[in-house]
Structures are given as C-alpha cells and as structure tokens.
PDB file of C-alpha atoms in Angstrom:
ATOM      1  CA  MET A 285      22.876  10.446  33.679  1.00 41.00           C
ATOM      2  CA  ALA A 286      20.047   8.876  31.540  1.00 44.00           C
ATOM      3  CA  GLU A 287      21.051   6.063  29.288  1.00 46.00           C
ATOM      4  CA  HIS A 288      21.386   7.075  25.664  1.00 43.00           C
ATOM      5  CA  VAL A 289      18.641   5.473  23.508  1.00 42.00           C
ATOM      6  CA  GLU A 290      19.374   5.139  19.775  1.00 50.00           C
ATOM      7  CA  ALA A 291      16.631   6.993  17.800  1.00 45.00           C
ATOM      8  CA  GLY A 292      14.893   5.833  14.798  1.00 74.00           C
ATOM      9  CA  ARG A 293      14.395   2.159  15.643  1.00 92.00           C
ATOM     10  CA  MET A 294      11.721   0.010  13.978  1.00 95.00           C
ATOM     11  CA  LYS A 295       8.945  -0.924  16.286  1.00 96.00           C
ATOM     12  CA  VAL A 296       5.827  -2.977  15.391  1.00 97.00           C
ATOM     13  CA  PHE A 297       2.646  -3.026  17.487  1.00 97.00           C
ATOM     14  CA  ALA A 298      -0.411  -5.107  17.147  1.00 97.00           C
ATOM     15  CA  LEU A 299      -3.981  -4.097  18.096  1.00 97.00           C
ATOM     16  CA  ASN A 300      -6.813  -6.548  18.641  1.00 96.00           C
ATOM     17  CA  SER A 301      -8.316  -7.204  15.179  1.00 96.00           C
ATOM     18  CA  ASN A 302      -5.791  -9.937  14.024  1.00 96.00           C
ATOM     19  CA  ARG A 303      -2.987 -10.685  16.451  1.00 96.00           C
ATOM     20  CA  PRO A 304      -1.967 -13.874  14.833  1.00 96.00           C
ATOM     21  CA  LEU A 305      -1.277 -12.171  11.546  1.00 97.00           C
ATOM     22  CA  ALA A 306       0.566  -9.430  13.455  1.00 97.00           C
ATOM     23  CA  GLU A 307       2.884 -11.907  15.032  1.00 97.00           C
ATOM     24  CA  LYS A 308       3.621 -13.391  11.515  1.00 97.00           C
ATOM     25  CA  ILE A 309       4.396  -9.798  10.200  1.00 97.00           C
ATOM     26  CA  ALA A 310       6.659  -9.026  13.145  1.00 96.00           C
ATOM     27  CA  LYS A 311       8.532 -12.297  12.607  1.00 96.00           C
ATOM     28  CA  ALA A 312       8.956 -11.692   8.960  1.00 96.00           C
ATOM     29  CA  ALA A 313      10.177  -8.012   9.654  1.00 95.00           C
ATOM     30  CA  GLY A 314      12.668  -9.500  12.185  1.00 94.00           C
ATOM     31  CA  VAL A 315      11.357  -7.770  15.316  1.00 95.00           C
ATOM     32  CA  GLU A 316       9.325  -8.574  18.402  1.00 95.00           C
ATOM     33  CA  LEU A 317       5.828  -7.098  18.770  1.00 97.00           C
ATOM     34  CA  GLY A 318       5.894  -4.010  21.037  1.00 96.00           C
ATOM     35  CA  LYS A 319       4.300  -3.790  24.305  1.00 96.00           C
ATOM     36  CA  ALA A 320       0.902  -2.103  24.628  1.00 96.00           C
ATOM     37  CA  THR A 321      -2.122  -2.537  26.730  1.00 96.00           C
ATOM     38  CA  ILE A 322      -5.683  -2.370  25.098  1.00 96.00           C
ATOM     39  CA  LYS A 323      -8.661  -2.035  27.487  1.00 95.00           C
ATOM     40  CA  HIS A 324     -12.324  -2.035  26.604  1.00 96.00           C
ATOM     41  CA  PHE A 325     -14.638  -0.482  29.445  1.00 96.00           C
ATOM     42  CA  SER A 326     -18.131  -1.886  29.914  1.00 96.00           C
ATOM     43  CA  ASP A 327     -19.594   1.153  28.070  1.00 94.00           C
ATOM     44  CA  GLY A 328     -17.495   0.575  25.037  1.00 92.00           C
ATOM     45  CA  GLU A 329     -14.807   3.109  25.694  1.00 96.00           C
ATOM     46  CA  ILE A 330     -11.321   2.001  24.774  1.00 97.00           C
ATOM     47  CA  GLN A 331      -8.130   2.774  26.804  1.00 96.00           C
ATOM     48  CA  ILE A 332      -4.625   2.295  25.210  1.00 96.00           C
ATOM     49  CA  SER A 333      -1.353   2.619  26.845  1.00 95.00           C
ATOM     50  CA  ILE A 334       2.071   1.990  25.146  1.00 96.00           C
ATOM     51  CA  ASP A 335       4.109   0.099  27.646  1.00 96.00           C
ATOM     52  CA  GLU A 336       7.624   1.054  26.420  1.00 95.00           C
ATOM     53  CA  SER A 337       9.431   4.145  25.148  1.00 95.00           C
ATOM     54  CA  ILE A 338       8.859   4.859  21.530  1.00 95.00           C
ATOM     55  CA  ARG A 339      10.439   8.390  21.473  1.00 95.00           C
ATOM     56  CA  GLY A 340      12.141   9.001  18.136  1.00 95.00           C
ATOM     57  CA  ASP A 341      11.219   5.584  16.790  1.00 96.00           C
ATOM     58  CA  GLU A 342       9.453   4.599  13.549  1.00 96.00           C
ATOM     59  CA  LEU A 343       6.229   2.691  14.334  1.00 97.00           C
ATOM     60  CA  PHE A 344       4.177   0.183  12.361  1.00 98.00           C
ATOM     61  CA  LEU A 345       0.780  -0.204  13.764  1.00 98.00           C
ATOM     62  CA  ILE A 346      -1.139  -3.331  12.603  1.00 98.00           C
ATOM     63  CA  GLN A 347      -4.901  -3.280  12.478  1.00 98.00           C
ATOM     64  CA  SER A 348      -7.510  -4.637  10.160  1.00 97.00           C
ATOM     65  CA  VAL A 349     -10.714  -2.599  10.074  1.00 97.00           C
ATOM     66  CA  SER A 350     -12.823  -5.764  10.174  1.00 96.00           C
ATOM     67  CA  ASP A 351     -15.649  -7.000  12.405  1.00 94.00           C
ATOM     68  CA  PRO A 352     -16.304  -5.239  14.809  1.00 95.00           C
ATOM     69  CA  VAL A 353     -15.454  -2.549  12.307  1.00 96.00           C
ATOM     70  CA  ASN A 354     -16.136   0.601  14.406  1.00 96.00           C
ATOM     71  CA  THR A 355     -14.437  -0.780  17.466  1.00 97.00           C
ATOM     72  CA  ASN A 356     -11.281  -1.843  15.450  1.00 97.00           C
ATOM     73  CA  LEU A 357     -11.257   1.642  13.657  1.00 98.00           C
ATOM     74  CA  MET A 358     -11.358   3.441  16.978  1.00 98.00           C
ATOM     75  CA  GLU A 359      -8.600   1.304  18.424  1.00 98.00           C
ATOM     76  CA  LEU A 360      -6.348   2.338  15.467  1.00 98.00           C
ATOM     77  CA  LEU A 361      -7.153   5.931  15.808  1.00 98.00           C
ATOM     78  CA  ILE A 362      -6.651   5.980  19.644  1.00 98.00           C
ATOM     79  CA  MET A 363      -3.356   4.104  19.176  1.00 98.00           C
ATOM     80  CA  VAL A 364      -2.165   6.607  16.599  1.00 98.00           C
ATOM     81  CA  ASP A 365      -2.989   9.460  19.040  1.00 97.00           C
ATOM     82  CA  ALA A 366      -1.033   7.772  21.816  1.00 97.00           C
ATOM     83  CA  ALA A 367       1.924   7.191  19.595  1.00 97.00           C
ATOM     84  CA  ARG A 368       1.955  10.778  18.417  1.00 97.00           C
ATOM     85  CA  ARG A 369       1.712  12.112  21.925  1.00 96.00           C
ATOM     86  CA  ALA A 370       4.654   9.737  22.947  1.00 96.00           C
ATOM     87  CA  SER A 371       6.926  11.435  20.414  1.00 96.00           C
ATOM     88  CA  ALA A 372       7.191   8.701  17.699  1.00 96.00           C
ATOM     89  CA  GLU A 373       9.157   9.982  14.797  1.00 96.00           C
ATOM     90  CA  LYS A 374       6.992   8.322  12.102  1.00 96.00           C
ATOM     91  CA  ILE A 375       3.759   6.490  12.376  1.00 97.00           C
ATOM     92  CA  ASN A 376       2.985   4.009   9.706  1.00 98.00           C
ATOM     93  CA  VAL A 377      -0.438   2.153   9.824  1.00 98.00           C
ATOM     94  CA  VAL A 378      -0.613  -1.304   8.317  1.00 98.00           C
ATOM     95  CA  ILE A 379      -4.250  -2.118   7.331  1.00 98.00           C
ATOM     96  CA  PRO A 380      -4.519  -5.593   5.871  1.00 97.00           C
ATOM     97  CA  TYR A 381      -8.280  -4.950   5.446  1.00 97.00           C
ATOM     98  CA  TYR A 382      -9.499  -1.394   4.889  1.00 96.00           C
ATOM     99  CA  GLY A 383     -13.049  -1.440   6.197  1.00 94.00           C
ATOM    100  CA  TYR A 384     -15.562   0.911   4.555  1.00 94.00           C
ATOM    101  CA  SER A 385     -13.612   0.607   1.206  1.00 93.00           C
ATOM    102  CA  ARG A 386     -16.683  -0.244  -0.688  1.00 91.00           C
ATOM    103  CA  ALA A 387     -18.157   3.221   0.189  1.00 87.00           C
ATOM    104  CA  ASP A 388     -15.873   4.814  -2.309  1.00 88.00           C
ATOM    105  CA  ARG A 389     -18.201   7.014  -4.293  1.00 89.00           C
ATOM    106  CA  LYS A 390     -21.722   8.471  -4.321  1.00 88.00           C
ATOM    107  CA  ALA A 391     -23.846   5.870  -5.968  1.00 83.00           C
ATOM    108  CA  ARG A 392     -27.058   7.658  -4.886  1.00 86.00           C
ATOM    109  CA  SER A 393     -28.153  11.155  -3.796  1.00 90.00           C
ATOM    110  CA  ARG A 394     -27.296  12.257  -0.211  1.00 91.00           C
ATOM    111  CA  GLU A 395     -24.842   9.378   0.319  1.00 92.00           C
ATOM    112  CA  PRO A 396     -21.466   9.596   2.065  1.00 93.00           C
ATOM    113  CA  ILE A 397     -18.100   8.580   0.787  1.00 92.00           C
ATOM    114  CA  THR A 398     -16.961   6.858   3.980  1.00 95.00           C
ATOM    115  CA  ALA A 399     -13.821   5.503   2.582  1.00 94.00           C
ATOM    116  CA  LYS A 400     -12.662   9.175   2.092  1.00 95.00           C
ATOM    117  CA  LEU A 401     -13.795   9.942   5.662  1.00 95.00           C
ATOM    118  CA  ILE A 402     -11.627   7.225   7.118  1.00 96.00           C
ATOM    119  CA  ALA A 403      -8.608   8.504   5.033  1.00 96.00           C
ATOM    120  CA  SER A 404      -9.179  12.050   6.406  1.00 96.00           C
ATOM    121  CA  LEU A 405      -9.545  10.744   9.955  1.00 97.00           C
ATOM    122  CA  LEU A 406      -6.207   8.744   9.680  1.00 97.00           C
ATOM    123  CA  GLN A 407      -4.415  11.939   8.281  1.00 96.00           C
ATOM    124  CA  MET A 408      -5.805  14.308  10.764  1.00 96.00           C
ATOM    125  CA  ASP A 409      -4.812  11.728  13.553  1.00 96.00           C
ATOM    126  CA  GLY A 410      -1.017  12.183  12.538  1.00 95.00           C
ATOM    127  CA  VAL A 411      -0.467   9.090  10.365  1.00 97.00           C
ATOM    128  CA  ASN A 412       2.597   9.466   8.033  1.00 97.00           C
ATOM    129  CA  ARG A 413       2.027   6.456   5.792  1.00 97.00           C
ATOM    130  CA  VAL A 414      -0.543   3.789   4.985  1.00 97.00           C
ATOM    131  CA  ILE A 415       0.344   0.193   3.890  1.00 97.00           C
ATOM    132  CA  ALA A 416      -2.780  -1.544   2.601  1.00 96.00           C
ATOM    133  CA  LEU A 417      -3.660  -4.778   0.835  1.00 96.00           C
ATOM    134  CA  ASP A 418      -6.011  -5.054  -2.251  1.00 92.00           C
ATOM    135  CA  LEU A 419      -8.057  -1.968  -1.759  1.00 92.00           C
ATOM    136  CA  HIS A 420     -11.618  -2.467  -3.127  1.00 90.00           C
ATOM    137  CA  ALA A 421     -10.672   0.264  -5.721  1.00 86.00           C
ATOM    138  CA  ALA A 422      -7.199   1.328  -6.338  1.00 85.00           C
ATOM    139  CA  GLN A 423      -8.394   4.883  -6.599  1.00 86.00           C
ATOM    140  CA  LEU A 424      -8.701   4.979  -2.754  1.00 90.00           C
ATOM    141  CA  GLN A 425      -5.027   5.731  -2.747  1.00 92.00           C
ATOM    142  CA  GLY A 426      -5.934   9.217  -4.035  1.00 91.00           C
ATOM    143  CA  PHE A 427      -8.092   9.797  -0.909  1.00 92.00           C
ATOM    144  CA  PHE A 428      -4.807  10.218   0.874  1.00 93.00           C
ATOM    145  CA  ASP A 429      -2.288  13.099   0.790  1.00 94.00           C
ATOM    146  CA  ILE A 430       0.311  10.863   2.409  1.00 96.00           C
ATOM    147  CA  PRO A 431       2.210   7.958   0.918  1.00 95.00           C
ATOM    148  CA  VAL A 432       0.178   4.773   0.325  1.00 95.00           C
ATOM    149  CA  ASP A 433       1.885   1.364  -0.377  1.00 95.00           C
ATOM    150  CA  HIS A 434      -0.760  -0.716  -2.061  1.00 95.00           C
ATOM    151  CA  LEU A 435       0.332  -4.378  -1.752  1.00 94.00           C
ATOM    152  CA  GLN A 436      -1.362  -7.040  -3.888  1.00 93.00           C
ATOM    153  CA  SER A 437      -2.101 -10.549  -3.140  1.00 93.00           C
ATOM    154  CA  ASP A 438      -2.181 -11.846  -6.880  1.00 92.00           C
ATOM    155  CA  ARG A 439       1.077 -13.674  -6.546  1.00 92.00           C
ATOM    156  CA  LEU A 440       0.148 -15.311  -3.388  1.00 94.00           C
ATOM    157  CA  LEU A 441      -3.321 -16.510  -4.473  1.00 94.00           C
ATOM    158  CA  THR A 442      -1.964 -17.785  -7.813  1.00 93.00           C
ATOM    159  CA  SER A 443       0.700 -19.805  -6.058  1.00 92.00           C
ATOM    160  CA  TYR A 444      -1.933 -22.278  -4.803  1.00 93.00           C
ATOM    161  CA  PHE A 445      -3.001 -23.049  -8.270  1.00 92.00           C
ATOM    162  CA  GLU A 446       0.345 -23.066  -9.761  1.00 89.00           C
ATOM    163  CA  ASN A 447       1.401 -25.733  -7.252  1.00 87.00           C
ATOM    164  CA  SER A 448      -1.744 -27.837  -7.424  1.00 81.00           C
ATOM    165  CA  THR A 449      -1.227 -31.292  -8.867  1.00 71.00           C
ATOM    166  CA  THR A 450      -4.922 -31.486  -9.914  1.00 74.00           C
ATOM    167  CA  LEU A 451      -4.945 -28.438 -12.204  1.00 76.00           C
ATOM    168  CA  ALA A 452      -3.320 -28.526 -15.534  1.00 64.00           C
ATOM    169  CA  ASP A 453      -2.532 -25.121 -17.064  1.00 63.00           C
ATOM    170  CA  GLU A 454      -4.329 -25.636 -20.309  1.00 72.00           C
ATOM    171  CA  ASP A 455      -7.511 -26.367 -18.564  1.00 89.00           C
ATOM    172  CA  ILE A 456      -7.775 -23.266 -16.249  1.00 92.00           C
ATOM    173  CA  VAL A 457      -9.941 -20.269 -16.964  1.00 95.00           C
ATOM    174  CA  VAL A 458     -10.087 -17.302 -14.667  1.00 96.00           C
ATOM    175  CA  VAL A 459     -13.516 -15.857 -14.175  1.00 96.00           C
ATOM    176  CA  ALA A 460     -14.722 -12.365 -13.049  1.00 94.00           C
ATOM    177  CA  PRO A 461     -17.991 -12.721 -11.159  1.00 92.00           C
ATOM    178  CA  ASP A 462     -19.192  -9.411 -12.833  1.00 89.00           C
ATOM    179  CA  HIS A 463     -18.088  -6.757 -15.329  1.00 85.00           C
ATOM    180  CA  ALA A 464     -16.398  -4.651 -12.589  1.00 84.00           C
ATOM    181  CA  GLY A 465     -14.108  -7.468 -11.673  1.00 87.00           C
ATOM    182  CA  VAL A 466     -12.503  -7.859 -15.196  1.00 92.00           C
ATOM    183  CA  SER A 467      -9.301  -6.083 -14.415  1.00 90.00           C
ATOM    184  CA  ARG A 468      -8.624  -8.229 -11.371  1.00 91.00           C
ATOM    185  CA  ALA A 469      -9.460 -11.448 -13.219  1.00 93.00           C
ATOM    186  CA  ARG A 470      -7.056 -10.367 -15.962  1.00 94.00           C
ATOM    187  CA  ARG A 471      -4.211  -9.836 -13.601  1.00 92.00           C
ATOM    188  CA  LEU A 472      -4.519 -13.419 -12.218  1.00 93.00           C
ATOM    189  CA  ALA A 473      -5.006 -14.711 -15.719  1.00 93.00           C
ATOM    190  CA  GLU A 474      -1.858 -13.237 -16.961  1.00 93.00           C
ATOM    191  CA  LEU A 475       0.009 -14.777 -13.955  1.00 92.00           C
ATOM    192  CA  LEU A 476      -1.439 -18.182 -14.599  1.00 91.00           C
ATOM    193  CA  GLY A 477      -1.177 -17.924 -18.457  1.00 90.00           C
ATOM    194  CA  ALA A 478      -4.844 -18.597 -18.777  1.00 92.00           C
ATOM    195  CA  PRO A 479      -7.860 -17.082 -20.553  1.00 94.00           C
ATOM    196  CA  ILE A 480     -10.526 -15.144 -18.765  1.00 95.00           C
ATOM    197  CA  ALA A 481     -14.405 -15.381 -18.781  1.00 95.00           C
ATOM    198  CA  ILE A 482     -16.986 -13.109 -17.354  1.00 95.00           C
ATOM    199  CA  ILE A 483     -20.230 -13.719 -15.536  1.00 93.00           C
ATOM    200  CA  ASP A 484     -22.729 -11.392 -17.021  1.00 86.00           C
ATOM    201  CA  ASN A 485     -24.174 -10.301 -13.627  1.00 77.00           C
ATOM    202  CA  ARG A 486     -25.934  -6.944 -13.918  1.00 67.00           C
ATOM    203  CA  SER A 487     -26.985  -6.686 -10.327  1.00 61.00           C
ATOM    204  CA  ASP A 488     -25.956  -3.506  -8.383  1.00 57.00           C
ATOM    205  CA  THR A 489     -25.175  -5.357  -5.127  1.00 56.00           C
ATOM    206  CA  GLU A 490     -23.762  -8.701  -3.995  1.00 53.00           C
ATOM    207  CA  ASN A 491     -27.071  -9.547  -2.182  1.00 54.00           C
ATOM    208  CA  ALA A 492     -29.028  -9.394  -5.446  1.00 52.00           C
ATOM    209  CA  ALA A 493     -26.743 -11.320  -7.693  1.00 55.00           C
ATOM    210  CA  HIS A 494     -28.637 -12.932 -10.645  1.00 64.00           C
ATOM    211  CA  PRO A 495     -26.118 -14.047 -13.388  1.00 67.00           C
ATOM    212  CA  GLU A 496     -27.746 -14.029 -16.874  1.00 66.00           C
ATOM    213  CA  ALA A 497     -25.053 -15.774 -18.896  1.00 85.00           C
ATOM    214  CA  VAL A 498     -21.251 -16.635 -19.076  1.00 91.00           C
ATOM    215  CA  ILE A 499     -19.255 -14.728 -21.523  1.00 92.00           C
ATOM    216  CA  GLY A 500     -16.342 -16.934 -22.625  1.00 91.00           C
ATOM    217  CA  ASP A 501     -15.465 -20.656 -22.959  1.00 92.00           C
ATOM    218  CA  VAL A 502     -15.599 -22.507 -19.618  1.00 93.00           C
ATOM    219  CA  LYS A 503     -16.910 -25.938 -20.812  1.00 93.00           C
ATOM    220  CA  GLY A 504     -14.644 -28.824 -19.523  1.00 92.00           C
ATOM    221  CA  LYS A 505     -12.310 -26.317 -17.737  1.00 93.00           C
ATOM    222  CA  HIS A 506     -11.311 -25.616 -14.177  1.00 94.00           C
ATOM    223  CA  ALA A 507     -12.913 -22.353 -13.560  1.00 95.00           C
ATOM    224  CA  ILE A 508     -11.384 -19.950 -10.908  1.00 96.00           C
ATOM    225  CA  LEU A 509     -13.656 -17.263  -9.809  1.00 97.00           C
ATOM    226  CA  VAL A 510     -11.755 -14.150  -8.523  1.00 96.00           C
ATOM    227  CA  ASP A 511     -12.831 -11.412  -6.239  1.00 94.00           C
ATOM    228  CA  ASP A 512     -11.419  -9.010  -3.637  1.00 93.00           C
ATOM    229  CA  ILE A 513     -13.998  -9.629  -0.880  1.00 95.00           C
ATOM    230  CA  ILE A 514     -16.334 -12.424  -0.072  1.00 96.00           C
ATOM    231  CA  ASP A 515     -19.017 -10.902   2.200  1.00 95.00           C
ATOM    232  CA  THR A 516     -22.382 -12.692   2.020  1.00 94.00           C
ATOM    233  CA  ALA A 517     -21.041 -15.210  -0.513  1.00 95.00           C
ATOM    234  CA  ILE A 518     -24.169 -14.855  -2.516  1.00 93.00           C
ATOM    235  CA  ARG A 519     -22.346 -13.585  -5.622  1.00 92.00           C
ATOM    236  CA  ILE A 520     -19.548 -16.175  -5.598  1.00 94.00           C
ATOM    237  CA  THR A 521     -21.853 -19.109  -5.021  1.00 94.00           C
ATOM    238  CA  VAL A 522     -24.456 -18.247  -7.674  1.00 93.00           C
ATOM    239  CA  SER A 523     -21.637 -17.465 -10.095  1.00 94.00           C
ATOM    240  CA  ALA A 524     -20.261 -21.014  -9.259  1.00 95.00           C
ATOM    241  CA  ASP A 525     -23.744 -22.400 -10.121  1.00 94.00           C
ATOM    242  CA  ALA A 526     -23.727 -20.478 -13.358  1.00 93.00           C
ATOM    243  CA  LEU A 527     -20.232 -21.866 -14.393  1.00 94.00           C
ATOM    244  CA  LYS A 528     -21.421 -25.497 -13.637  1.00 94.00           C
ATOM    245  CA  LYS A 529     -24.541 -24.904 -15.772  1.00 93.00           C
ATOM    246  CA  ALA A 530     -22.269 -23.693 -18.608  1.00 92.00           C
ATOM    247  CA  GLY A 531     -20.183 -26.842 -18.445  1.00 93.00           C
ATOM    248  CA  ALA A 532     -17.314 -26.074 -16.185  1.00 93.00           C
ATOM    249  CA  ALA A 533     -15.629 -29.254 -14.892  1.00 93.00           C
ATOM    250  CA  ASP A 534     -15.203 -27.766 -11.451  1.00 93.00           C
ATOM    251  CA  VAL A 535     -15.151 -24.380  -9.755  1.00 96.00           C
ATOM    252  CA  TYR A 536     -12.701 -22.732  -7.452  1.00 96.00           C
ATOM    253  CA  ALA A 537     -12.708 -19.271  -5.974  1.00 97.00           C
ATOM    254  CA  ALA A 538      -9.874 -16.900  -4.914  1.00 96.00           C
ATOM    255  CA  ALA A 539     -10.401 -13.861  -2.930  1.00 96.00           C
ATOM    256  CA  THR A 540      -8.166 -11.731  -0.636  1.00 96.00           C
ATOM    257  CA  HIS A 541     -10.637 -10.640   2.155  1.00 96.00           C
ATOM    258  CA  ALA A 542     -12.875 -13.153   3.756  1.00 96.00           C
ATOM    259  CA  VAL A 543     -15.456 -10.994   5.575  1.00 96.00           C
ATOM    260  CA  LEU A 544     -17.970 -13.787   5.667  1.00 96.00           C
ATOM    261  CA  SER A 545     -21.065 -12.038   7.066  1.00 94.00           C
ATOM    262  CA  GLY A 546     -24.052 -14.054   8.473  1.00 92.00           C
ATOM    263  CA  ASP A 547     -24.432 -17.442   6.759  1.00 94.00           C
ATOM    264  CA  ALA A 548     -21.675 -16.923   4.341  1.00 95.00           C
ATOM    265  CA  THR A 549     -19.663 -19.980   5.405  1.00 96.00           C
ATOM    266  CA  GLN A 550     -22.638 -22.267   5.367  1.00 96.00           C
ATOM    267  CA  ARG A 551     -23.596 -20.893   1.879  1.00 96.00           C
ATOM    268  CA  ILE A 552     -20.117 -21.747   0.677  1.00 96.00           C
ATOM    269  CA  ASN A 553     -20.243 -25.263   2.258  1.00 96.00           C
ATOM    270  CA  ASP A 554     -23.594 -26.049   0.509  1.00 96.00           C
ATOM    271  CA  SER A 555     -22.217 -24.719  -2.873  1.00 95.00           C
ATOM    272  CA  VAL A 556     -20.643 -26.405  -5.870  1.00 95.00           C
ATOM    273  CA  LEU A 557     -17.331 -24.569  -5.003  1.00 96.00           C
ATOM    274  CA  LYS A 558     -14.482 -27.193  -4.629  1.00 95.00           C
ATOM    275  CA  LYS A 559     -12.062 -24.862  -2.824  1.00 95.00           C
ATOM    276  CA  VAL A 560     -11.902 -21.226  -1.846  1.00 97.00           C
ATOM    277  CA  VAL A 561      -8.453 -19.614  -1.576  1.00 97.00           C
ATOM    278  CA  ILE A 562      -8.438 -16.613   0.775  1.00 97.00           C
ATOM    279  CA  THR A 563      -5.807 -14.747   2.839  1.00 97.00           C
ATOM    280  CA  ASP A 564      -5.528 -14.162   6.590  1.00 96.00           C
ATOM    281  CA  SER A 565      -6.096 -10.427   6.129  1.00 97.00           C
ATOM    282  CA  ILE A 566      -9.105 -10.889   8.357  1.00 97.00           C
ATOM    283  CA  GLN A 567      -8.881 -13.344  11.274  1.00 96.00           C
ATOM    284  CA  LEU A 568     -11.602 -16.072  11.002  1.00 94.00           C
ATOM    285  CA  PRO A 569     -13.439 -17.086  14.081  1.00 93.00           C
ATOM    286  CA  GLU A 570     -13.775 -20.842  14.665  1.00 92.00           C
ATOM    287  CA  ASP A 571     -17.453 -20.699  13.662  1.00 91.00           C
ATOM    288  CA  LYS A 572     -16.677 -19.196  10.284  1.00 93.00           C
ATOM    289  CA  GLN A 573     -14.001 -21.781   9.209  1.00 94.00           C
ATOM    290  CA  SER A 574     -14.588 -24.396   6.617  1.00 94.00           C
ATOM    291  CA  ASP A 575     -12.727 -27.394   5.102  1.00 94.00           C
ATOM    292  CA  LYS A 576     -13.222 -25.724   1.766  1.00 96.00           C
ATOM    293  CA  PHE A 577     -10.995 -22.738   2.756  1.00 97.00           C
ATOM    294  CA  VAL A 578      -7.366 -22.636   1.779  1.00 95.00           C
ATOM    295  CA  VAL A 579      -5.799 -19.726   3.824  1.00 96.00           C
ATOM    296  CA  MET A 580      -2.707 -18.193   2.482  1.00 96.00           C
ATOM    297  CA  SER A 581      -0.893 -15.925   4.825  1.00 96.00           C
ATOM    298  CA  VAL A 582       0.040 -12.355   3.830  1.00 96.00           C
ATOM    299  CA  GLY A 583       2.416 -12.054   6.951  1.00 96.00           C
ATOM    300  CA  ASP A 584       5.529 -12.601   5.040  1.00 96.00           C
ATOM    301  CA  MET A 585       4.559 -10.046   2.403  1.00 95.00           C
ATOM    302  CA  PHE A 586       3.633  -7.418   4.992  1.00 96.00           C
ATOM    303  CA  GLY A 587       6.810  -8.126   7.092  1.00 96.00           C
ATOM    304  CA  LYS A 588       9.039  -7.642   3.979  1.00 95.00           C
ATOM    305  CA  ALA A 589       7.236  -4.423   3.063  1.00 95.00           C
ATOM    306  CA  ILE A 590       7.751  -3.117   6.475  1.00 96.00           C
ATOM    307  CA  ASP A 591      11.492  -3.891   6.353  1.00 94.00           C
ATOM    308  CA  LEU A 592      11.879  -2.314   2.906  1.00 94.00           C
ATOM    309  CA  ILE A 593       9.926   0.788   3.893  1.00 94.00           C
ATOM    310  CA  TYR A 594      11.987   1.224   7.061  1.00 94.00           C
ATOM    311  CA  HIS A 595      15.149   1.055   5.028  1.00 92.00           C
ATOM    312  CA  GLU A 596      13.659   3.396   2.392  1.00 88.00           C
ATOM    313  CA  GLU A 597      13.657   0.792  -0.435  1.00 88.00           C
ATOM    314  CA  PRO A 598      10.963   0.236  -2.969  1.00 86.00           C
ATOM    315  CA  VAL A 599       8.347  -2.376  -2.276  1.00 83.00           C
ATOM    316  CA  ASP A 600       7.290  -3.174  -5.870  1.00 79.00           C
ATOM    317  CA  SER A 601       9.409  -6.351  -5.927  1.00 76.00           C
ATOM    318  CA  LEU A 602       6.896  -7.961  -3.596  1.00 75.00           C
ATOM    319  CA  PHE A 603       4.186  -8.185  -6.098  1.00 63.00           C
ATOM    320  CA  HIS A 604       5.401  -8.019  -9.641  1.00 59.00           C
ATOM    321  CA  LYS A 605       6.145 -11.082 -11.443  1.00 55.00           C
ATOM    322  CA  ALA A 606       6.671 -11.988 -15.034  1.00 51.00           C
ATOM    323  CA  PRO A 607       3.298 -13.395 -16.518  1.00 52.00           C
ATOM    324  CA  LYS A 608       3.299 -16.801 -18.115  1.00 57.00           C
ATOM    325  CA  ARG A 609       2.822 -16.989 -21.753  1.00 47.00           C
ATOM    326  CA  GLN A 610      -0.580 -18.142 -22.780  1.00 52.00           C
ATOM    327  CA  LYS A 611      -0.583 -21.637 -24.469  1.00 49.00           C
ATOM    328  CA  GLN A 612      -1.709 -21.491 -28.178  1.00 43.00           C
TER     329      GLN A 612
END
C-alpha cells in the first residue's frame, strides 16, 4: 500500500535568476528549497524536471525576470507548466523583479504593452497568484485577473537612513529624480519625517536625462534620490550633479531594483553619489558590484509574505508603518 502523503504542504522552488535570494526567502519561510533540475541545451532550449512529488501541494516559485530577461521568463513559464502537470494544488509565482514592467502603456503608435503580455502568459500558464515587489507602476496589478500581492521596499530602504549615525533627521530631504517619481519620494519622506524636492527633468527617457532645475530647498541638506529602478544610472547621476550644484551637502540614492545595464556601475563610481542603497531583488554579478552600494535583502520580507499567504493571513503588516511627524 502506498504511503499516505499529507496534501497541501508549502513548497518553495528556486529557478536560476537569483538563487542566493531564494535561499534567504526559503529560510525566512521556514522551509528547505524544493528539488528541481534546470538544464539549458546548446541551442538555448530549456529542460526542467521537478525531482520530488508535489501532488496536492502549494508551490511558491521564485524567479526574477532580470538579465537574461527572456531566458529567465521562459524558465518561469516552463516551471509553472511542469508544476501544473505534476498536480500541484496551487501555483504562486514570486517575482522580486518584474521584467518588462516599464512597457506598461502605449507611449507611441503601434507599440506593444509588454507588461500586460507577460501577465497574460502567466495566467494562461496556470498561475494562481503573483507576489511582486515595487512594480514600476502599481496599476500593473490590474493586468492580472488573479490575486497580486504587491510588496513595497519603502520600510527596508528607509531603515538604512534611520540607522545611519551620519544623517540627522532635520537635515534630510527626499528627492524625486523627475515629476513621475513624486509619489514614491513622498512615501519615503513620510517614513523619514522629511520634506521632498523634485528634479525638474522633462526628458522622456532615462538615457536623455537633462535636469533643468531643482524644485524645493536642498541647500546644506543630505539629499536622498529615490527611484524604483536604476538601469543605465544616467538619470540618477545627473540628478545628483544637479543637487550638488543646488547646494546639497551630499547626495545619496535609494532604489529597489539594480538593473545596472552597460557602464552603470562605473558611472555611479565616478559620480558625486556618496552611497546607493539597493535591494537584492536582482542578483549582482561581481563585475557590477561597487563599494558605494549598500544592499538590503528582501529575503525576510518575501519569506514572511509566503508564510502569511500560505496560512491565508493578510500581508499588509509587512510594509505599513506609522510615518514620522515632520519637524517644524
């Protein structure tokens, strides 16, 4: 007689994009990473096998859709298909970095909305829930017809500045690198009890950043530039230059996703930025690391979220915190 296996167990699996983070997430969730084999053939095809029974279990599949974006996306889609065919009861995908998130609207004629395409592919593949971090636009949640738990790194990023012995609360100003980033800057400013400023950057893309002025008082203050993604690092570094010219004492940056394309790390190293606080939502290869980076791990946040979701409890306690009162 076959041994009875309890149904509905939590199982966490990692794909290839960010295994160090996956290990932290599994540890915080109180489980071991599941066993799976992921092979890439010489022509680029991907083969995945799940090396343990998952029948009737609730799965959490961890994969950032980061460089190489299309390979990591296909790994995730193939893993979901494998899990569904192996009779998993629920399939939750944990996406610390949602690739293609910037393609969230038609900015020009005959342009795709790729972020919506990714959402459709995940749903058609059989995903039951998505757990994401700091989506480029919160409206991306509406691209899905399944539950989306949208975690935020605001508390994690601000903890660095709150615990810094060199930053005095009354001398901090939180800065949006453009007008589109004001809401994000305001959230961090409320947590820090600080005022905000805005870089008057009217360029359409990060690669063409040309700040014209700084709106707000930054003179003599510790300026903290806030963004969700650092890609080429052009916008963040030219914004830092603008702040220094406006009289800021020093300039920090805080961003969730360190994409760091091309010469981004070198550009940051050569900039006036003092420190750049990022998360480990994307694994940084050795050639993209820098002494200026302060990496805060989102592993504990995701691990706790997984545990709460598995036990059908709300996750909002992970990212809500009473804001500080601004000093008069």
